[in-house]
Tab-separated table of C-alpha atoms and ligand atoms in Angstrom:
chain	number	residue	atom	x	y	z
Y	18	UNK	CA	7.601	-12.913	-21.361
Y	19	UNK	CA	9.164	-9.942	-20.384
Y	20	UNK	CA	12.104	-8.277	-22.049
Y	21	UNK	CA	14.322	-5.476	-20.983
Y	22	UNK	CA	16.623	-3.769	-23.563
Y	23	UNK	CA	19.382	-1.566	-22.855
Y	24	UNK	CA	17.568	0.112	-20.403
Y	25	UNK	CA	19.290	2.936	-18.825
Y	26	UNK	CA	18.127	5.252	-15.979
Y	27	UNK	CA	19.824	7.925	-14.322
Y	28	UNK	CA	18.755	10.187	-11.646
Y	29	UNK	CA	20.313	13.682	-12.083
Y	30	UNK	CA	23.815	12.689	-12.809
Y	31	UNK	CA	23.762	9.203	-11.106
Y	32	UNK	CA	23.485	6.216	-13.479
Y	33	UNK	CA	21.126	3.831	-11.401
Y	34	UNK	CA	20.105	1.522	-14.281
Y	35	UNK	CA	23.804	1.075	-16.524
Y	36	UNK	CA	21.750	-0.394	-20.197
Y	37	UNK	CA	20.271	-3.477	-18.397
Y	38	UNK	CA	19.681	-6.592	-20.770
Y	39	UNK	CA	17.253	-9.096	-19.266
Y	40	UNK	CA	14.907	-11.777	-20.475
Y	41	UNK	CA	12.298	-12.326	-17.516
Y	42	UNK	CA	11.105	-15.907	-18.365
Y	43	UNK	CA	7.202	-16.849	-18.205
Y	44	UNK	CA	5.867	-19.390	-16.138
Y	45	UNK	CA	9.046	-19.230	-14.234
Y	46	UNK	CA	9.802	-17.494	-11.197
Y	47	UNK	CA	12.466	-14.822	-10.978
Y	48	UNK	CA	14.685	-13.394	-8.312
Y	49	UNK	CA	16.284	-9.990	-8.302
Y	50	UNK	CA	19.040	-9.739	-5.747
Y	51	UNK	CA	21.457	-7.649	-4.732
Y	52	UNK	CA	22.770	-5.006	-2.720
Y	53	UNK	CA	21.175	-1.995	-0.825
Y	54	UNK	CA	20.383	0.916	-3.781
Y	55	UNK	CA	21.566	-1.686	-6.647
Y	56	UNK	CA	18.315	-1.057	-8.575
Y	57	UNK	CA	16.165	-3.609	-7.952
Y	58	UNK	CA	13.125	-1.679	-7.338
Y	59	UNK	CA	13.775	1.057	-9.804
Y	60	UNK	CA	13.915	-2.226	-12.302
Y	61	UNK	CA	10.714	-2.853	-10.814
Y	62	UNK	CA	9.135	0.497	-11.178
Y	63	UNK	CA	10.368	1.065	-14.682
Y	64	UNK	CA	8.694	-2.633	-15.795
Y	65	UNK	CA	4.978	-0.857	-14.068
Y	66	UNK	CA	5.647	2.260	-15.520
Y	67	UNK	CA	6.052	3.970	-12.490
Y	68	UNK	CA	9.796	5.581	-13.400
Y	69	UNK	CA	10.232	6.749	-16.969
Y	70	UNK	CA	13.294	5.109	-18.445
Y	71	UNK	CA	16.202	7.253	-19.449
Y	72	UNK	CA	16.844	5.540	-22.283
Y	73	UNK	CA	15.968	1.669	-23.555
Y	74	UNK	CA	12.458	0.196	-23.443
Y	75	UNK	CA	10.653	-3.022	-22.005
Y	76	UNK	CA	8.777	-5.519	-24.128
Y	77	UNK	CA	5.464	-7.647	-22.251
Y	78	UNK	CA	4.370	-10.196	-24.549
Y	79	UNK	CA	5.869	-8.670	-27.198
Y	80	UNK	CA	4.934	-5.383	-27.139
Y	81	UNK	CA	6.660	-2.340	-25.945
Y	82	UNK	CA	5.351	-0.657	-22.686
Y	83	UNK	CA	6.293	3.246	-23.508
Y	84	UNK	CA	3.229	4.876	-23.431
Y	85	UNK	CA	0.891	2.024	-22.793
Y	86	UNK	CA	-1.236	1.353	-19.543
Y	87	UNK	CA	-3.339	-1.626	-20.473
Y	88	UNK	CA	-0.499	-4.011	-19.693
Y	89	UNK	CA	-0.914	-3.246	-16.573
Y	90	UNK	CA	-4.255	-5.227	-16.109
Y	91	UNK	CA	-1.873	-7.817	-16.762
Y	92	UNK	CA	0.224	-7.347	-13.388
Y	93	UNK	CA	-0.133	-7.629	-9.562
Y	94	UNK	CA	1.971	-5.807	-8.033
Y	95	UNK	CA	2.890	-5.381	-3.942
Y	96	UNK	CA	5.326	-2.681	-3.543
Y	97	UNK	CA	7.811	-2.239	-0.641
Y	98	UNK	CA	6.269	0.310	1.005
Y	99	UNK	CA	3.177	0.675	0.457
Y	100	UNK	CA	0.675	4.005	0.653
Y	101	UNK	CA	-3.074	3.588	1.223
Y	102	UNK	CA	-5.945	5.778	1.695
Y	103	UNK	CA	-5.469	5.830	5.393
Y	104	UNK	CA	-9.285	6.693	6.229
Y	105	UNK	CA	-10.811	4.060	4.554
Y	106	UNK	CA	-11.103	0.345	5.867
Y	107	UNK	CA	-9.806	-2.699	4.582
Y	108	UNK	CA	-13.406	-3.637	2.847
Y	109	UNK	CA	-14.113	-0.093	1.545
Y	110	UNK	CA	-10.152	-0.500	-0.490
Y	111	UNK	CA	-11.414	-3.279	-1.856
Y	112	UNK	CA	-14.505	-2.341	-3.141
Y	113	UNK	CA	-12.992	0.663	-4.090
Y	114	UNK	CA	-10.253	-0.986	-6.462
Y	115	UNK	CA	-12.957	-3.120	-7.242
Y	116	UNK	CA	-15.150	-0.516	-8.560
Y	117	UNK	CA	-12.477	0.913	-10.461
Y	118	UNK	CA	-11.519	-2.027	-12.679
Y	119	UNK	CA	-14.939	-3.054	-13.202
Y	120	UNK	CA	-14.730	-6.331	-11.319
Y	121	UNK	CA	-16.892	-8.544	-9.115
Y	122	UNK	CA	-14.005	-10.450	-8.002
Y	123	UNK	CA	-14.660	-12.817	-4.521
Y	124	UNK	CA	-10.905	-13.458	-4.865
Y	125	UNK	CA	-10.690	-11.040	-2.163
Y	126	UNK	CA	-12.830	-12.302	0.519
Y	127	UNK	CA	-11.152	-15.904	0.384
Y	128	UNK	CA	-7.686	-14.275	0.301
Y	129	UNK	CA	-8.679	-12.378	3.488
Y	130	UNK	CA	-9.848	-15.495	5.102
Y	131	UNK	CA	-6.958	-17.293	4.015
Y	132	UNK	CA	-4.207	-14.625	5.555
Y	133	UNK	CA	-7.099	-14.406	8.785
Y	134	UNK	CA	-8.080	-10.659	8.323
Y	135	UNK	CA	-11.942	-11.648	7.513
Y	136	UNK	CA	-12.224	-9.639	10.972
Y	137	UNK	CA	-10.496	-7.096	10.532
Y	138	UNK	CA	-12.223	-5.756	7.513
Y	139	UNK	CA	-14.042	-2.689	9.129
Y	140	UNK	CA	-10.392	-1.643	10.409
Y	141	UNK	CA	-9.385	1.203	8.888
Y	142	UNK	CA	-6.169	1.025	7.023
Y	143	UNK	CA	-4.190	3.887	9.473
Y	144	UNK	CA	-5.231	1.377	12.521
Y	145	UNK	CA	-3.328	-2.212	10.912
Y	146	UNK	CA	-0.112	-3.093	11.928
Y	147	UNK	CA	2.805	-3.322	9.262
Y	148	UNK	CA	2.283	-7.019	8.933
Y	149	UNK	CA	-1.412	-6.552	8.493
Y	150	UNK	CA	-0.404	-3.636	5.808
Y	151	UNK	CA	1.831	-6.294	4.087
Y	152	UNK	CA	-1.611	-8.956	3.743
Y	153	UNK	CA	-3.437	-6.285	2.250
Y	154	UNK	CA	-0.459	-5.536	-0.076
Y	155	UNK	CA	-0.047	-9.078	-1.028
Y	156	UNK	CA	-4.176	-9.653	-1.409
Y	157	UNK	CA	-4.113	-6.345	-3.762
Y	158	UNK	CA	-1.430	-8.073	-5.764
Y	159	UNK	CA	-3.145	-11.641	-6.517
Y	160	UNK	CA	-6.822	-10.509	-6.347
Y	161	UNK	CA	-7.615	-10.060	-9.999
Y	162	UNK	CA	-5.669	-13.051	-10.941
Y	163	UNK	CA	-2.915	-11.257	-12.735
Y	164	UNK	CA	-0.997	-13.232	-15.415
Y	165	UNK	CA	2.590	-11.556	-13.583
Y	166	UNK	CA	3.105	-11.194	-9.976
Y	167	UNK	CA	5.759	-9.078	-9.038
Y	168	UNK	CA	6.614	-8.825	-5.385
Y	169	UNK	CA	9.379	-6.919	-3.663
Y	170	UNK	CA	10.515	-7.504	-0.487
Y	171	UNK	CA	7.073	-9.119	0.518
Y	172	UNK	CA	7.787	-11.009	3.857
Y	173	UNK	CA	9.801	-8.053	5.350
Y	174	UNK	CA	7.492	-7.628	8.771
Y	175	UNK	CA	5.645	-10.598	8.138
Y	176	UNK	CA	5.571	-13.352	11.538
Y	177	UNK	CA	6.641	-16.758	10.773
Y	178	UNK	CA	3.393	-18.323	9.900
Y	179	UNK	CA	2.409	-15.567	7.812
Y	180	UNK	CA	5.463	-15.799	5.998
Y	181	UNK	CA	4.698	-19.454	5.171
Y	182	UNK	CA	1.250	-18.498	4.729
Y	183	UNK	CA	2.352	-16.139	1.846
Y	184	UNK	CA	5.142	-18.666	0.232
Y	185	UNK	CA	2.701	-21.716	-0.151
Y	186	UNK	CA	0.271	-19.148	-2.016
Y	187	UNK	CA	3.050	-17.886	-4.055
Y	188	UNK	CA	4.038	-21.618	-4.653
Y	189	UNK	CA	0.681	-22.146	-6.001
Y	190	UNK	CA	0.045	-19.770	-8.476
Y	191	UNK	CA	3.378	-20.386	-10.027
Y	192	UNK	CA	2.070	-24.165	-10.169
Y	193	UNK	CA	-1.291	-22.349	-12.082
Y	194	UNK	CA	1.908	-21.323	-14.887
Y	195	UNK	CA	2.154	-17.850	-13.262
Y	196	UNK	CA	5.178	-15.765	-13.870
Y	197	UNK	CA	6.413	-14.243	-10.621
Y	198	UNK	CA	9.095	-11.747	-10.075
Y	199	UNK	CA	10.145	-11.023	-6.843
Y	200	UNK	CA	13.157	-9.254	-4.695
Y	201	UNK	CA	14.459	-10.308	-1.494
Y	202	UNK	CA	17.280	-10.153	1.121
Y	203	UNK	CA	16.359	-12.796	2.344
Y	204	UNK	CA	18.354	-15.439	0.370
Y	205	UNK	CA	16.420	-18.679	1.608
Y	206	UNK	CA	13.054	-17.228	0.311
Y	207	UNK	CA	14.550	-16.717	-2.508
Y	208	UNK	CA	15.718	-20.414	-2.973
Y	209	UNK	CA	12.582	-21.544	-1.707
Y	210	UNK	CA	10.263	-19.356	-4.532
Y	211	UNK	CA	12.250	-18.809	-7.644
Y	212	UNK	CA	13.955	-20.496	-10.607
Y	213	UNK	CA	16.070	-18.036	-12.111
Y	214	UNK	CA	17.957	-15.711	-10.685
Y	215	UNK	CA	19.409	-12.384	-11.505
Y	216	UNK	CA	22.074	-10.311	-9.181
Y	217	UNK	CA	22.402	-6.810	-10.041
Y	218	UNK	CA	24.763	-4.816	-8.341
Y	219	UNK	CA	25.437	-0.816	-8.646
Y	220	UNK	CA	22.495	-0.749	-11.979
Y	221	UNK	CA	24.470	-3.623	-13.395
Y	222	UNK	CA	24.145	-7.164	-14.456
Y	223	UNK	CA	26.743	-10.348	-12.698
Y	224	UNK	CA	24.308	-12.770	-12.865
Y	225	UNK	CA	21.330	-13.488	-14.861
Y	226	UNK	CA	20.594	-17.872	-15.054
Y	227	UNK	CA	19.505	-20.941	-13.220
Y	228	UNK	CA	19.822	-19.996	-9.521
Y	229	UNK	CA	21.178	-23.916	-9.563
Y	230	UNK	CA	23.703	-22.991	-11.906
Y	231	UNK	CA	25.027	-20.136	-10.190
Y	232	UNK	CA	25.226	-22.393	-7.232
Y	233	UNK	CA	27.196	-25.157	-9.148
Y	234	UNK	CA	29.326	-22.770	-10.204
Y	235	UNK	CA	30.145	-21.087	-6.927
Y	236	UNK	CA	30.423	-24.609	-5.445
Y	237	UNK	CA	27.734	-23.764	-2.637
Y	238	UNK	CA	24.772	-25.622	-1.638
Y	239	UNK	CA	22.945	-22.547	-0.464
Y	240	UNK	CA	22.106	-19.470	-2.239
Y	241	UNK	CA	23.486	-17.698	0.912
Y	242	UNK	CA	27.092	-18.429	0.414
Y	243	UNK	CA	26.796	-18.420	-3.675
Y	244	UNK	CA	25.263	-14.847	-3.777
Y	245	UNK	CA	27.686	-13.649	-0.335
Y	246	UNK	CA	30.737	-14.778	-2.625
Y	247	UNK	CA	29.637	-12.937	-5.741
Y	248	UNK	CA	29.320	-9.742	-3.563
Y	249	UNK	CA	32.832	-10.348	-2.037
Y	250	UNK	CA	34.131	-10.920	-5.517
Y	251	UNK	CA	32.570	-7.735	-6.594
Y	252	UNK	CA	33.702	-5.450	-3.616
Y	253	UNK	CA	37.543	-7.172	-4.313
Z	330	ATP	N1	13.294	9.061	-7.203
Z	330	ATP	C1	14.606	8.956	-7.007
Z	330	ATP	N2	15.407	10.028	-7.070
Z	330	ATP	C2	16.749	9.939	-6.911
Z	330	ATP	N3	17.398	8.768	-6.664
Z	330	ATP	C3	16.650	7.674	-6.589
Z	330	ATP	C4	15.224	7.695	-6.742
Z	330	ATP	N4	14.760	6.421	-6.617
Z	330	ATP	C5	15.835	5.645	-6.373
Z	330	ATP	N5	16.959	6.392	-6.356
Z	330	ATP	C6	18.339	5.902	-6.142
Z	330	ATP	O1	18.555	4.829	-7.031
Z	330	ATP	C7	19.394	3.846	-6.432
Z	330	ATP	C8	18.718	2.488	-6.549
Z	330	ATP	O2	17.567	2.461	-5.716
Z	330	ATP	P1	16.591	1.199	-5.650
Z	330	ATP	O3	15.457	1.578	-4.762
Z	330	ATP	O4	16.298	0.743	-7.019
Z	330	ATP	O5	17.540	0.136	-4.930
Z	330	ATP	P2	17.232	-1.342	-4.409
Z	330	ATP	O6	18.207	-2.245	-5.082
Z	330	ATP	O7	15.786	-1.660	-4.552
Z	330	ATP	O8	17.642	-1.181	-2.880
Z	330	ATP	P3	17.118	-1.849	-1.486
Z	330	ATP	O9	17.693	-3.230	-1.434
Z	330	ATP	O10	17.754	-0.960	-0.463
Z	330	ATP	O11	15.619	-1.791	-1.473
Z	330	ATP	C9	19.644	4.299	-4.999
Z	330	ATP	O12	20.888	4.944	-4.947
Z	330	ATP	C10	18.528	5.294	-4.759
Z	330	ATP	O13	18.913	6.290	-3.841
């Protein structure tokens, strides 16, 4: 479980994060939506440690992340935009990572072969196209077999069959009891992959449930229209 208190982060005089409150269920998969600049990956980067909070903290199992690293171990993370070591090939990352966590993981290999890039693993990362970037991103992620898989915007630049290609695999580790976080704007993925949903807009909490509920309430049968009316309610 992951738990987010108060937590407040401002950059120079702009509040980004207003004292978010969140419970990030486990086992359960998790949608963070809203608009462009809302704070959805500086939520993100504050959970891995990668922004310093300005004030609040964050709880995995339990136990507060200021200061720690190990927790980490316990996530998978595929970033937005992601930044490689642009000399070295696809199979040299790996073993690379590898190396540095100590592992003799084959998860790799079959995740290549799965997402078709077993050929391409003597390519070297600056010659992959951005949808070939994105595999490696999302076989860096699930590799080690992380206990949380956090994911933002994953299919952006992904073709149609990789995109289901990625979904199914997401669907199955949250079937293994995995607990997935994950941003999108695209609202059918985000029907199709998660359970709960929170909608943050300007650093600050309208919705955190169900993503049924929310669509009960708004009296929509697609995420679409339920999460388009909460921003026009918002911008009225
Ligand atoms: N390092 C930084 N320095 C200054 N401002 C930042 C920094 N990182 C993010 N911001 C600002 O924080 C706000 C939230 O950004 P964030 O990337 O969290 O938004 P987002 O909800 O993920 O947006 P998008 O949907 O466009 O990816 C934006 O106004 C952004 O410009």
């Amino acid at each position: 479980m992951i738990s987010i208190q108060r937590l407040r982060k401002d950059f120079g005089t702009r509040t980004v994060l207003n004292e978010l409150d969140l419970e990030i269920p486990a086992g359960q998969a998790t949608g963070i939506v809203g608009p462009n600049g809302s704070g959805k990956t500086t939520t993100i980067k504050a959970l891995l440690g990668l922004v310093k909070p300005t004030s609040g903290d964050i709880m995995v199992d339990g136990k507060s992340i200021s200061g720690e690293w190990e927790y980490r171990n316990k996530i998978g993370y595929m970033p937005q935009i992601a930044r490689y070591p642009e000399n070295m090939t696809i199979g040299e990352l790996f073993q690379f990572i590898k190396n540095m966590r100590g592992s003799d993981t084959n998860r790799d290999r079959e995740l290549l072969e799965y997402f078709e890039l077993d050929n391409e693993i003597d390519k070297r990362m600056r010659a992959l196209s951005g949808g070939m970037r994105q595999k490696v991103g999302a076989i860096l992620a699930m590799m080690f077999d992380p206990e949380i898989l956090i994911f933002d915007e994953p299919t952006a630049g992904l073709d149609p069959k990789s995109s289901v290609q990625f979904k199914r695999l997401v669907h199955r580790e949250k079937e293994k009891g995995k607990t997935v976080l994950l941003t999108s704007h695209i609202m059918s993925e985000i029907e199709e992959l998660t359970d709960h949903l929170i909608f943050i807009v300007e650093g600050n909490i309208r919705y955190d449930g169900p993503m049924r509920e929310l669509m009960e309430l708004q009296q929509e049968q697609r995420l679409e229209g339920a999460v388009a009316k909460m921003m026009e309610e918002t911008a009225a």
